[in-house]
PDB file of C-alpha atoms in Angstrom:
ATOM      1  CA  MET A   1      77.938-125.560  18.334  1.00 72.00           C
ATOM      2  CA  ASN A   2      74.912-124.696  16.231  1.00 77.00           C
ATOM      3  CA  CYS A   3      71.743-125.903  17.944  1.00 78.00           C
ATOM      4  CA  TRP A   4      68.779-125.866  15.571  1.00 68.00           C
ATOM      5  CA  TYR A   5      66.362-124.910  18.367  1.00 78.00           C
ATOM      6  CA  CYS A   6      68.344-121.870  19.580  1.00 74.00           C
ATOM      7  CA  PHE A   7      66.066-118.862  20.107  1.00 74.00           C
ATOM      8  CA  VAL A   8      68.826-116.418  19.089  1.00 76.00           C
ATOM      9  CA  PRO A   9      68.527-115.273  15.453  1.00 72.00           C
ATOM     10  CA  ASP A  10      71.479-116.365  13.338  1.00 72.00           C
ATOM     11  CA  ASN A  11      72.409-112.794  12.392  1.00 72.00           C
ATOM     12  CA  LEU A  12      72.958-111.944  16.074  1.00 72.00           C
ATOM     13  CA  LYS A  13      75.611-114.616  16.563  1.00 71.00           C
ATOM     14  CA  ASN A  14      78.425-112.970  14.622  1.00 72.00           C
ATOM     15  CA  LEU A  15      79.608-110.297  17.120  1.00 72.00           C
ATOM     16  CA  SER A  16      78.867-107.519  14.667  1.00 75.00           C
ATOM     17  CA  ASP A  17      79.152-103.995  16.080  1.00 79.00           C
ATOM     18  CA  GLN A  18      75.811-103.307  14.419  1.00 80.00           C
ATOM     19  CA  ASN A  19      74.091-105.815  16.693  1.00 77.00           C
ATOM     20  CA  SER A  20      76.084-105.635  19.903  1.00 79.00           C
ATOM     21  CA  LYS A  21      78.169-103.464  22.178  1.00 83.00           C
ATOM     22  CA  TRP A  22      81.212-104.113  24.351  1.00 86.00           C
ATOM     23  CA  PHE A  23      80.891-103.516  28.103  1.00 90.00           C
ATOM     24  CA  SER A  24      83.449-103.807  30.859  1.00 93.00           C
ATOM     25  CA  THR A  25      82.393-105.583  34.038  1.00 94.00           C
ATOM     26  CA  SER A  26      82.484-102.205  35.761  1.00 95.00           C
ATOM     27  CA  GLU A  27      80.016-100.815  33.220  1.00 95.00           C
ATOM     28  CA  ILE A  28      77.782-103.866  33.653  1.00 92.00           C
ATOM     29  CA  VAL A  29      77.568-103.287  37.402  1.00 94.00           C
ATOM     30  CA  ASP A  30      77.029 -99.543  36.898  1.00 94.00           C
ATOM     31  CA  HIS A  31      74.089-100.307  34.625  1.00 91.00           C
ATOM     32  CA  LEU A  32      72.740-102.874  37.057  1.00 89.00           C
ATOM     33  CA  GLU A  33      72.835-100.483  39.986  1.00 91.00           C
ATOM     34  CA  MET A  34      71.246 -97.659  38.012  1.00 90.00           C
ATOM     35  CA  GLN A  35      68.437 -99.541  36.303  1.00 86.00           C
ATOM     36  CA  CYS A  36      67.958-102.937  37.942  1.00 82.00           C
ATOM     37  CA  LYS A  37      68.309-102.343  41.666  1.00 78.00           C
ATOM     38  CA  ASP A  38      65.429-104.671  42.467  1.00 85.00           C
ATOM     39  CA  LYS A  39      67.143-107.617  40.727  1.00 88.00           C
ATOM     40  CA  THR A  40      69.321-110.061  42.638  1.00 91.00           C
ATOM     41  CA  VAL A  41      70.523-112.499  39.959  1.00 93.00           C
ATOM     42  CA  ILE A  42      73.003-111.717  37.184  1.00 92.00           C
ATOM     43  CA  ASP A  43      72.630-114.293  34.410  1.00 93.00           C
ATOM     44  CA  LEU A  44      75.680-114.557  32.156  1.00 92.00           C
ATOM     45  CA  SER A  45      74.252-116.189  29.085  1.00 86.00           C
ATOM     46  CA  GLY A  46      75.061-116.599  25.424  1.00 75.00           C
ATOM     47  CA  GLY A  47      75.990-118.388  23.285  1.00 73.00           C
ATOM     48  CA  ASN A  48      78.495-119.792  25.682  1.00 83.00           C
ATOM     49  CA  PRO A  49      79.999-117.514  28.362  1.00 84.00           C
ATOM     50  CA  GLU A  50      82.799-120.048  28.804  1.00 87.00           C
ATOM     51  CA  LEU A  51      84.320-118.748  25.568  1.00 87.00           C
ATOM     52  CA  THR A  52      85.389-115.847  27.803  1.00 90.00           C
ATOM     53  CA  PRO A  53      86.105-117.630  31.094  1.00 93.00           C
ATOM     54  CA  GLU A  54      87.410-114.427  32.691  1.00 95.00           C
ATOM     55  CA  TRP A  55      83.942-112.866  32.541  1.00 94.00           C
ATOM     56  CA  PRO A  56      82.403-114.365  35.715  1.00 96.00           C
ATOM     57  CA  LEU A  57      85.697-113.983  37.581  1.00 97.00           C
ATOM     58  CA  TRP A  58      86.040-110.302  36.703  1.00 96.00           C
ATOM     59  CA  LEU A  59      82.390-109.722  37.577  1.00 96.00           C
ATOM     60  CA  ALA A  60      82.806-111.451  40.942  1.00 97.00           C
ATOM     61  CA  ARG A  61      85.812-109.258  41.694  1.00 97.00           C
ATOM     62  CA  GLU A  62      83.922-106.108  40.701  1.00 97.00           C
ATOM     63  CA  LEU A  63      80.979-106.970  42.938  1.00 97.00           C
ATOM     64  CA  LYS A  64      83.291-107.772  45.817  1.00 96.00           C
ATOM     65  CA  LYS A  65      85.155-104.495  45.359  1.00 96.00           C
ATOM     66  CA  ARG A  66      81.847-102.624  45.687  1.00 96.00           C
ATOM     67  CA  ASN A  67      80.619-104.749  48.613  1.00 96.00           C
ATOM     68  CA  LEU A  68      77.811-106.074  46.420  1.00 95.00           C
ATOM     69  CA  ASP A  69      78.878-109.717  46.516  1.00 95.00           C
ATOM     70  CA  LYS A  70      76.155-110.588  49.027  1.00 94.00           C
ATOM     71  CA  LYS A  71      73.454-108.720  47.108  1.00 93.00           C
ATOM     72  CA  TYR A  72      73.828-110.365  43.698  1.00 94.00           C
ATOM     73  CA  TYR A  73      74.023-114.013  42.721  1.00 96.00           C
ATOM     74  CA  ILE A  74      76.059-114.700  39.570  1.00 96.00           C
ATOM     75  CA  TRP A  75      74.621-117.427  37.378  1.00 95.00           C
ATOM     76  CA  SER A  76      76.505-118.483  34.243  1.00 94.00           C
ATOM     77  CA  ASP A  77      75.430-120.833  31.484  1.00 93.00           C
ATOM     78  CA  ASP A  78      77.786-123.413  30.029  1.00 93.00           C
ATOM     79  CA  THR A  79      77.300-125.558  26.925  1.00 91.00           C
ATOM     80  CA  LEU A  80      80.067-127.954  28.029  1.00 92.00           C
ATOM     81  CA  SER A  81      81.645-127.611  24.593  1.00 90.00           C
ATOM     82  CA  THR A  82      84.916-126.016  25.658  1.00 90.00           C
ATOM     83  CA  GLU A  83      87.467-126.241  28.454  1.00 91.00           C
ATOM     84  CA  SER A  84      88.501-122.598  28.180  1.00 93.00           C
ATOM     85  CA  MET A  85      88.456-122.145  31.940  1.00 95.00           C
ATOM     86  CA  PHE A  86      91.153-124.757  32.408  1.00 95.00           C
ATOM     87  CA  THR A  87      93.151-123.414  29.465  1.00 95.00           C
ATOM     88  CA  TYR A  88      93.118-119.676  30.097  1.00 96.00           C
ATOM     89  CA  LEU A  89      92.629-119.255  33.848  1.00 97.00           C
ATOM     90  CA  SER A  90      95.351-120.048  36.338  1.00 97.00           C
ATOM     91  CA  GLU A  91      94.849-122.595  39.078  1.00 97.00           C
ATOM     92  CA  ASP A  92      94.538-119.780  41.615  1.00 98.00           C
ATOM     93  CA  GLU A  93      91.959-117.954  39.486  1.00 98.00           C
ATOM     94  CA  ILE A  94      89.826-121.085  39.118  1.00 97.00           C
ATOM     95  CA  LYS A  95      89.918-121.666  42.865  1.00 97.00           C
ATOM     96  CA  GLU A  96      89.094-118.013  43.500  1.00 97.00           C
ATOM     97  CA  LEU A  97      85.963-118.238  41.367  1.00 97.00           C
ATOM     98  CA  ALA A  98      84.965-121.618  42.805  1.00 97.00           C
ATOM     99  CA  SER A  99      85.165-120.195  46.326  1.00 96.00           C
ATOM    100  CA  TYR A 100      82.938-117.212  45.501  1.00 96.00           C
ATOM    101  CA  LYS A 101      79.825-117.991  47.531  1.00 94.00           C
ATOM    102  CA  ASN A 102      77.212-116.371  45.314  1.00 96.00           C
ATOM    103  CA  TYR A 103      78.219-118.063  42.076  1.00 97.00           C
ATOM    104  CA  GLY A 104      76.664-121.032  40.313  1.00 96.00           C
ATOM    105  CA  LYS A 105      77.138-122.704  36.939  1.00 95.00           C
ATOM    106  CA  VAL A 106      74.374-124.351  34.946  1.00 95.00           C
ATOM    107  CA  CYS A 107      75.723-126.786  32.377  1.00 95.00           C
ATOM    108  CA  CYS A 108      73.594-127.924  29.465  1.00 93.00           C
ATOM    109  CA  PHE A 109      73.635-131.423  28.038  1.00 95.00           C
ATOM    110  CA  LYS A 110      72.544-130.993  24.429  1.00 94.00           C
ATOM    111  CA  GLY A 111      71.374-134.577  24.179  1.00 94.00           C
ATOM    112  CA  PHE A 112      71.182-137.844  26.094  1.00 95.00           C
ATOM    113  CA  ASP A 113      73.352-139.956  23.785  1.00 95.00           C
ATOM    114  CA  GLU A 114      75.597-139.624  20.737  1.00 94.00           C
ATOM    115  CA  GLU A 115      72.684-139.634  18.316  1.00 93.00           C
ATOM    116  CA  SER A 116      70.563-136.956  19.991  1.00 93.00           C
ATOM    117  CA  TYR A 117      73.628-134.815  20.752  1.00 93.00           C
ATOM    118  CA  GLU A 118      74.853-134.772  17.164  1.00 92.00           C
ATOM    119  CA  TYR A 119      71.325-134.119  15.924  1.00 89.00           C
ATOM    120  CA  ASN A 120      70.696-131.215  18.299  1.00 86.00           C
ATOM    121  CA  CYS A 121      73.936-129.258  18.183  1.00 86.00           C
ATOM    122  CA  MET A 122      75.734-130.606  15.102  1.00 84.00           C
ATOM    123  CA  LEU A 123      78.952-131.357  16.967  1.00 84.00           C
ATOM    124  CA  LYS A 124      80.826-134.627  16.733  1.00 88.00           C
ATOM    125  CA  LYS A 125      80.150-137.283  19.341  1.00 88.00           C
ATOM    126  CA  GLU A 126      83.579-136.731  20.914  1.00 92.00           C
ATOM    127  CA  PHE A 127      82.243-133.507  22.421  1.00 92.00           C
ATOM    128  CA  TYR A 128      79.366-135.419  24.000  1.00 93.00           C
ATOM    129  CA  TYR A 129      81.798-137.571  25.958  1.00 94.00           C
ATOM    130  CA  LYS A 130      84.031-134.616  26.840  1.00 94.00           C
ATOM    131  CA  SER A 131      81.061-132.811  28.388  1.00 95.00           C
ATOM    132  CA  PHE A 132      80.911-135.344  31.237  1.00 96.00           C
ATOM    133  CA  LYS A 133      84.604-134.892  32.012  1.00 96.00           C
ATOM    134  CA  THR A 134      84.323-131.098  31.941  1.00 96.00           C
ATOM    135  CA  LEU A 135      81.388-131.059  34.338  1.00 96.00           C
ATOM    136  CA  LYS A 136      83.168-133.463  36.678  1.00 96.00           C
ATOM    137  CA  LYS A 137      86.156-131.097  36.764  1.00 96.00           C
ATOM    138  CA  TYR A 138      83.919-128.226  37.839  1.00 97.00           C
ATOM    139  CA  ILE A 139      82.599-130.290  40.727  1.00 96.00           C
ATOM    140  CA  GLU A 140      86.106-131.362  41.757  1.00 96.00           C
ATOM    141  CA  TYR A 141      87.116-127.704  41.986  1.00 96.00           C
ATOM    142  CA  GLY A 142      84.138-127.058  44.247  1.00 95.00           C
ATOM    143  CA  PHE A 143      81.839-125.121  41.918  1.00 96.00           C
ATOM    144  CA  ASP A 144      78.125-125.101  42.707  1.00 96.00           C
ATOM    145  CA  VAL A 145      76.946-126.833  39.531  1.00 97.00           C
ATOM    146  CA  TYR A 146      73.498-127.528  38.097  1.00 97.00           C
ATOM    147  CA  GLY A 147      72.353-129.032  34.821  1.00 97.00           C
ATOM    148  CA  TYR A 148      69.934-128.649  31.954  1.00 95.00           C
ATOM    149  CA  ILE A 149      69.217-131.225  29.307  1.00 96.00           C
ATOM    150  CA  THR A 150      67.412-130.911  25.991  1.00 94.00           C
ATOM    151  CA  LEU A 151      65.487-134.078  25.171  1.00 96.00           C
ATOM    152  CA  THR A 152      64.604-133.274  21.572  1.00 93.00           C
ATOM    153  CA  THR A 153      65.400-136.249  19.373  1.00 93.00           C
ATOM    154  CA  ASN A 154      64.594-137.361  15.859  1.00 92.00           C
ATOM    155  CA  SER A 155      64.197-140.951  17.046  1.00 92.00           C
ATOM    156  CA  ILE A 156      62.380-142.479  20.020  1.00 93.00           C
ATOM    157  CA  ARG A 157      63.802-145.916  19.301  1.00 94.00           C
ATOM    158  CA  ASN A 158      64.608-147.635  22.631  1.00 96.00           C
ATOM    159  CA  ILE A 159      63.997-144.308  24.352  1.00 97.00           C
ATOM    160  CA  LYS A 160      63.650-145.744  27.864  1.00 97.00           C
ATOM    161  CA  GLU A 161      66.899-147.658  27.562  1.00 98.00           C
ATOM    162  CA  ARG A 162      68.736-144.647  26.146  1.00 97.00           C
ATOM    163  CA  ILE A 163      67.560-142.363  28.964  1.00 98.00           C
ATOM    164  CA  ALA A 164      68.538-145.013  31.513  1.00 98.00           C
ATOM    165  CA  ASN A 165      71.992-145.317  29.927  1.00 98.00           C
ATOM    166  CA  PHE A 166      72.446-141.546  30.145  1.00 98.00           C
ATOM    167  CA  MET A 167      71.620-141.551  33.852  1.00 98.00           C
ATOM    168  CA  ASP A 168      73.964-144.492  34.386  1.00 98.00           C
ATOM    169  CA  LYS A 169      76.743-142.453  32.800  1.00 98.00           C
ATOM    170  CA  VAL A 170      75.955-139.362  34.886  1.00 97.00           C
ATOM    171  CA  GLN A 171      75.903-141.355  38.123  1.00 97.00           C
ATOM    172  CA  LYS A 172      79.082-143.238  37.283  1.00 97.00           C
ATOM    173  CA  GLU A 173      81.184-140.412  35.827  1.00 97.00           C
ATOM    174  CA  ILE A 174      79.864-137.287  37.565  1.00 96.00           C
ATOM    175  CA  SER A 175      77.930-137.892  40.770  1.00 95.00           C
ATOM    176  CA  PHE A 176      75.350-140.396  42.001  1.00 96.00           C
ATOM    177  CA  TYR A 177      72.809-137.693  42.850  1.00 97.00           C
ATOM    178  CA  PHE A 178      73.542-135.327  39.978  1.00 97.00           C
ATOM    179  CA  PRO A 179      70.525-136.483  37.899  1.00 98.00           C
ATOM    180  CA  LEU A 180      68.418-134.704  40.532  1.00 98.00           C
ATOM    181  CA  ARG A 181      70.187-131.455  39.671  1.00 97.00           C
ATOM    182  CA  ILE A 182      69.421-131.780  35.954  1.00 97.00           C
ATOM    183  CA  ILE A 183      66.305-129.989  34.696  1.00 96.00           C
ATOM    184  CA  PRO A 184      64.899-131.000  31.293  1.00 96.00           C
ATOM    185  CA  LEU A 185      64.330-127.910  29.153  1.00 91.00           C
ATOM    186  CA  LYS A 186      61.206-127.947  27.031  1.00 90.00           C
ATOM    187  CA  ILE A 187      61.924-126.726  23.509  1.00 86.00           C
ATOM    188  CA  PHE A 188      59.362-124.543  21.766  1.00 83.00           C
ATOM    189  CA  GLN A 189      59.192-123.163  18.268  1.00 80.00           C
ATOM    190  CA  PHE A 190      60.378-119.549  18.240  1.00 77.00           C
ATOM    191  CA  THR A 191      60.385-117.141  15.316  1.00 79.00           C
ATOM    192  CA  PRO A 192      64.158-117.606  14.717  1.00 77.00           C
ATOM    193  CA  THR A 193      63.756-121.389  14.579  1.00 78.00           C
ATOM    194  CA  MET A 194      61.075-121.409  11.885  1.00 77.00           C
ATOM    195  CA  GLY A 195      63.489-121.048   8.981  1.00 77.00           C
ATOM    196  CA  ARG A 196      65.782-123.700  10.406  1.00 80.00           C
ATOM    197  CA  MET A 197      62.862-126.074  10.902  1.00 77.00           C
ATOM    198  CA  ILE A 198      61.893-125.746   7.246  1.00 77.00           C
ATOM    199  CA  LYS A 199      65.397-126.917   6.328  1.00 78.00           C
ATOM    200  CA  ASN A 200      65.259-129.642   8.983  1.00 78.00           C
ATOM    201  CA  PRO A 201      62.102-131.690   8.343  1.00 77.00           C
ATOM    202  CA  ASP A 202      62.693-133.893  11.400  1.00 83.00           C
ATOM    203  CA  SER A 203      62.583-130.948  13.800  1.00 86.00           C
ATOM    204  CA  LYS A 204      58.801-130.893  14.237  1.00 87.00           C
ATOM    205  CA  LYS A 205      58.928-134.582  15.085  1.00 90.00           C
ATOM    206  CA  ALA A 206      61.833-133.920  17.467  1.00 90.00           C
ATOM    207  CA  ILE A 207      59.782-131.339  19.380  1.00 90.00           C
ATOM    208  CA  ASP A 208      56.937-133.846  19.694  1.00 92.00           C
ATOM    209  CA  ASN A 209      59.320-136.655  20.650  1.00 94.00           C
ATOM    210  CA  GLN A 210      60.659-134.696  23.617  1.00 94.00           C
ATOM    211  CA  ASN A 211      57.334-135.276  25.399  1.00 95.00           C
ATOM    212  CA  ILE A 212      57.890-139.024  25.183  1.00 96.00           C
ATOM    213  CA  ALA A 213      61.487-138.565  26.317  1.00 97.00           C
ATOM    214  CA  ILE A 214      60.493-136.454  29.325  1.00 96.00           C
ATOM    215  CA  LYS A 215      58.049-139.160  30.399  1.00 97.00           C
ATOM    216  CA  ALA A 216      60.879-141.701  30.218  1.00 97.00           C
ATOM    217  CA  TRP A 217      63.113-139.272  32.148  1.00 97.00           C
ATOM    218  CA  CYS A 218      60.623-138.801  34.983  1.00 97.00           C
ATOM    219  CA  ASP A 219      59.946-142.538  35.214  1.00 98.00           C
ATOM    220  CA  GLU A 220      63.676-143.252  35.431  1.00 98.00           C
ATOM    221  CA  ILE A 221      64.172-140.642  38.157  1.00 98.00           C
ATOM    222  CA  LYS A 222      61.437-142.314  40.222  1.00 98.00           C
ATOM    223  CA  LYS A 223      63.134-145.689  39.823  1.00 97.00           C
ATOM    224  CA  ARG A 224      66.485-144.425  41.085  1.00 97.00           C
ATOM    225  CA  PHE A 225      65.560-142.090  43.920  1.00 97.00           C
ATOM    226  CA  THR A 226      63.162-141.992  46.834  1.00 97.00           C
ATOM    227  CA  THR A 227      60.332-139.478  47.054  1.00 97.00           C
ATOM    228  CA  GLU A 228      62.222-137.680  49.822  1.00 96.00           C
ATOM    229  CA  GLU A 229      65.341-137.390  47.662  1.00 97.00           C
ATOM    230  CA  ILE A 230      63.351-136.112  44.681  1.00 97.00           C
ATOM    231  CA  GLN A 231      61.599-133.478  46.792  1.00 96.00           C
ATOM    232  CA  GLN A 232      64.819-131.965  48.146  1.00 96.00           C
ATOM    233  CA  ASN A 233      65.623-128.343  47.409  1.00 96.00           C
ATOM    234  CA  ILE A 234      67.819-128.576  44.318  1.00 96.00           C
ATOM    235  CA  CYS A 235      70.657-126.582  45.901  1.00 93.00           C
ATOM    236  CA  GLU A 236      70.806-129.049  48.806  1.00 94.00           C
ATOM    237  CA  ILE A 237      71.332-132.120  46.632  1.00 95.00           C
ATOM    238  CA  LYS A 238      74.731-133.633  47.330  1.00 92.00           C
ATOM    239  CA  ILE A 239      77.021-133.678  44.289  1.00 91.00           C
ATOM    240  CA  LYS A 240      80.364-134.659  45.793  1.00 80.00           C
ATOM    241  CA  ASP A 241      80.432-138.437  46.272  1.00 65.00           C
TER     242      ASP A 241
END
């Protein structure tokens, strides 16, 4: 996955020892307790933390061992581009992590159809369809799951219909109310993206087009759900049909 709008500079994505350092989960918690005692959320970000699916599990165990599992909430990002959890963790390990009360996953849809997905992250459309199945698996295991979506697109052709089709797919294949747990992420131009945008002349238009797409998104949400449903606390929205 190589999203053109990623705010991480390209030279920091290669795991070079010059740009990064290895930490054990024990060292992470040590650092947290020494320097960030006033914080209550641990955000495992990336890249894609799911490339190392043991990470949140080991961290949950470390917090539990220190009786800190009620103090910190573990939040991990997921690009829905891999099924490493189901490949490398045992059934018992997956269930252990899913049952950890202060853990949530936020899964990012990198587009709302084949065209926008391929444009945004340069992966084949097969991964777009797999992302729905992966997210559904998380819910079936009992994970507390939320969603992001990036609505940048190089084409606003039939935008209302395309957004509606995406929500149809989410409601049919994941959960009827899951669209209410998906937050559109607004993409901005960052310093690392400038060079990529020069090479990608459609990118400026894509950033502008997202405003039209978000309008279509909000209109579609209002068509499908009542005001009371929309105003629910996001963590109280039912996701198991």
